[in-house]
Coordinates of C-alpha atoms in Angstrom, one line a residue:
M1 CA 4.6 218.2 -53.4
S2 CA 6.0 220.3 -50.5
R3 CA 7.6 223.6 -50.9
N4 CA 11.0 222.3 -49.7
M5 CA 10.9 219.5 -52.3
L6 CA 10.2 222.1 -55.1
I7 CA 13.0 224.3 -54.0
L8 CA 15.4 221.2 -53.9
L9 CA 14.3 220.2 -57.4
L10 CA 14.8 223.7 -58.7
F11 CA 18.3 223.9 -57.1
V12 CA 19.3 220.5 -58.7
G13 CA 17.9 221.7 -62.1
V14 CA 19.9 224.9 -61.9
V15 CA 23.1 223.0 -61.0
L16 CA 22.6 220.5 -63.9
I17 CA 22.1 223.3 -66.3
F18 CA 25.2 225.1 -65.1
V19 CA 27.3 221.9 -65.4
G20 CA 25.9 221.4 -68.9
M21 CA 26.8 224.9 -69.9
M22 CA 30.4 224.5 -68.6
N23 CA 30.8 221.4 -70.9
L24 CA 29.7 223.6 -73.9
L25 CA 32.4 226.1 -73.1
Y26 CA 35.3 223.7 -72.3
T27 CA 37.0 221.8 -75.1
P28 CA 39.5 219.2 -73.8
P29 CA 43.1 219.7 -75.0
S30 CA 43.0 216.3 -76.8
Y31 CA 40.2 217.7 -79.0
Q32 CA 41.8 221.1 -79.5
Q33 CA 44.9 219.6 -80.9
Y34 CA 43.1 218.0 -83.8
G35 CA 40.5 220.6 -84.7
G36 CA 37.7 219.0 -82.7
Q37 CA 38.5 215.4 -83.8
Q38 CA 40.3 212.8 -81.8
S39 CA 43.4 211.3 -83.3
G40 CA 42.9 208.2 -85.3
N41 CA 40.1 209.4 -87.5
M42 CA 40.1 208.6 -91.2
Y43 CA 38.1 211.5 -92.5
P44 CA 39.8 213.6 -95.2
G45 CA 40.9 217.1 -94.3
D46 CA 40.2 216.7 -90.6
L47 CA 43.9 216.7 -89.6
E48 CA 46.6 219.3 -90.2
T49 CA 50.1 218.0 -89.8
S50 CA 52.3 220.5 -88.1
P51 CA 55.7 220.2 -86.2
S52 CA 53.8 220.4 -82.9
S53 CA 51.3 217.6 -83.7
P54 CA 52.0 213.9 -83.4
S55 CA 52.9 212.0 -86.5
N56 CA 49.8 211.3 -88.7
S57 CA 51.6 208.9 -91.0
D58 CA 49.3 206.1 -90.1
I59 CA 46.1 208.1 -90.7
I60 CA 44.6 207.8 -94.2
N61 CA 43.1 211.2 -95.2
E62 CA 43.5 211.1 -98.9
F63 CA 41.8 208.6 -101.2
D64 CA 42.3 207.6 -104.8
S65 CA 38.6 207.1 -105.5
N66 CA 35.1 207.7 -104.3
G67 CA 34.8 203.9 -103.6
E68 CA 37.9 203.9 -101.4
M69 CA 36.6 206.9 -99.5
I70 CA 33.3 205.2 -98.9
Y71 CA 35.0 202.0 -97.8
Y72 CA 37.2 203.8 -95.3
T73 CA 35.0 206.6 -94.0
G74 CA 31.3 206.1 -94.8
F75 CA 31.3 209.4 -96.6
N76 CA 31.2 209.9 -100.4
E77 CA 33.3 212.3 -102.5
N78 CA 30.7 215.0 -102.0
G79 CA 31.3 214.9 -98.3
Q80 CA 27.9 213.4 -97.6
R81 CA 27.6 210.8 -94.8
I82 CA 26.0 207.7 -96.2
P83 CA 22.9 206.9 -94.1
F84 CA 22.3 203.4 -92.9
Q85 CA 19.9 201.3 -90.9
G86 CA 20.8 198.6 -88.3
G87 CA 24.3 197.4 -87.7
P88 CA 26.1 197.5 -84.4
H89 CA 25.0 200.2 -82.0
W90 CA 28.5 201.7 -81.8
L91 CA 28.4 202.3 -85.6
S92 CA 25.5 204.8 -85.1
V93 CA 27.1 206.4 -82.1
H94 CA 30.7 206.7 -83.2
G95 CA 30.5 206.4 -87.0
G96 CA 32.3 203.9 -89.2
S97 CA 32.3 202.2 -92.5
C98 CA 33.1 199.0 -94.3
V99 CA 36.7 199.1 -92.9
S100 CA 35.4 199.1 -89.3
C101 CA 34.2 195.5 -89.6
H102 CA 35.8 194.0 -92.7
G103 CA 39.3 195.5 -92.2
V104 CA 41.7 197.4 -94.5
D105 CA 42.2 194.3 -96.7
G106 CA 38.4 193.4 -96.8
K107 CA 39.0 189.9 -95.5
G108 CA 37.1 190.4 -92.2
G109 CA 37.6 187.4 -89.9
V110 CA 37.6 189.2 -86.5
P111 CA 34.4 189.2 -84.4
I112 CA 32.6 192.5 -84.3
M113 CA 33.1 194.5 -81.1
M114 CA 30.6 193.6 -78.4
G115 CA 29.2 190.8 -80.6
T116 CA 29.8 187.3 -81.9
A117 CA 29.4 187.9 -85.7
V118 CA 32.5 187.4 -87.7
P119 CA 32.6 189.6 -90.8
P120 CA 33.2 187.7 -94.0
D121 CA 35.8 188.3 -96.7
I122 CA 34.2 190.9 -99.0
T123 CA 36.9 191.2 -101.6
Y124 CA 35.4 191.0 -105.0
E125 CA 37.4 187.9 -105.9
A126 CA 36.2 186.1 -102.8
L127 CA 32.5 187.1 -103.3
T128 CA 32.4 186.1 -106.9
A129 CA 34.6 182.9 -106.9
E130 CA 32.9 179.6 -107.4
A131 CA 34.9 178.1 -104.4
H132 CA 33.7 180.8 -102.1
H133 CA 30.0 180.1 -102.4
E134 CA 30.2 177.2 -100.0
D135 CA 31.1 178.1 -96.4
E136 CA 31.0 176.1 -93.2
H137 CA 27.3 177.1 -92.6
E138 CA 25.5 177.0 -95.9
V139 CA 25.6 176.9 -99.6
H140 CA 24.5 180.0 -101.5
P141 CA 24.9 181.2 -105.1
I142 CA 28.0 183.3 -106.0
Y143 CA 27.6 187.1 -105.8
T144 CA 27.3 189.3 -108.9
D145 CA 27.5 193.1 -108.9
E146 CA 23.7 193.2 -108.5
T147 CA 23.6 190.8 -105.6
I148 CA 26.5 192.7 -103.9
K149 CA 24.4 195.9 -104.2
T150 CA 21.4 194.0 -102.7
A151 CA 23.6 192.8 -99.8
I152 CA 24.8 196.3 -99.1
K153 CA 21.4 198.1 -99.4
Q154 CA 19.0 195.4 -98.1
G155 CA 21.1 192.9 -96.2
I156 CA 20.1 190.0 -98.4
E157 CA 22.5 187.5 -99.8
P158 CA 22.1 185.8 -103.3
S159 CA 20.1 182.9 -101.9
G160 CA 17.5 185.4 -100.6
E161 CA 18.5 184.8 -97.0
R162 CA 19.0 187.8 -94.7
L163 CA 22.5 188.7 -93.7
D164 CA 23.3 188.9 -90.0
Y165 CA 21.7 191.9 -88.3
T166 CA 25.2 193.4 -87.6
M167 CA 25.5 194.2 -91.4
P168 CA 24.2 197.7 -91.8
R169 CA 21.7 198.4 -94.6
W170 CA 23.4 201.3 -96.4
D171 CA 21.3 203.8 -98.3
M172 CA 23.7 204.5 -101.2
S173 CA 23.1 206.0 -104.6
E174 CA 23.7 203.9 -107.6
K175 CA 26.9 205.8 -108.4
D176 CA 28.3 205.3 -104.9
L177 CA 27.4 201.6 -105.0
N178 CA 29.2 201.2 -108.4
D179 CA 32.2 203.1 -107.1
L180 CA 32.4 200.9 -103.9
I181 CA 32.2 197.7 -106.0
E182 CA 35.0 199.0 -108.2
Y183 CA 37.0 199.5 -105.1
L184 CA 36.3 196.0 -103.8
K185 CA 37.8 194.7 -107.0
T186 CA 41.1 196.3 -105.9
L187 CA 41.3 194.6 -102.6

């Protein structure tokens, strides 16, 4: 490599380092307003409502149960992010939870962003009802609490078939699983 090429690469490297350092020192105003979080998040305690901030009335930041918190945020009542494998790429990048795909009512029905999978109705009543076990694609046994846990943790439905790859495999404790199932019963 020639001396001029080395000098050019060194100069480009220094410029890139400088630009990176500037990004560390500058926080855009939209992040400053919300304590480092963009508006629209659902994580408890992230937003402070003040007269100068926009209305946060549509943002859920208090939950009645651990199961509800998990459903909406992917965090448990101890503030721990629940780890997962698989799922849509944006879930790993931007975070999310059950509500991101299945909706606030648990009924799903809308294709997942950047994909074709349509999340099913995961309300407890729908999962455990006799009439629900036959859908347009296949027949499978009804869900029980144990098979719901298997679907959440391993991505396997009651028949033993694998769920679509867009369903993350959540690494939840037994307590968190039980709390989430209790919350599904309220949807």
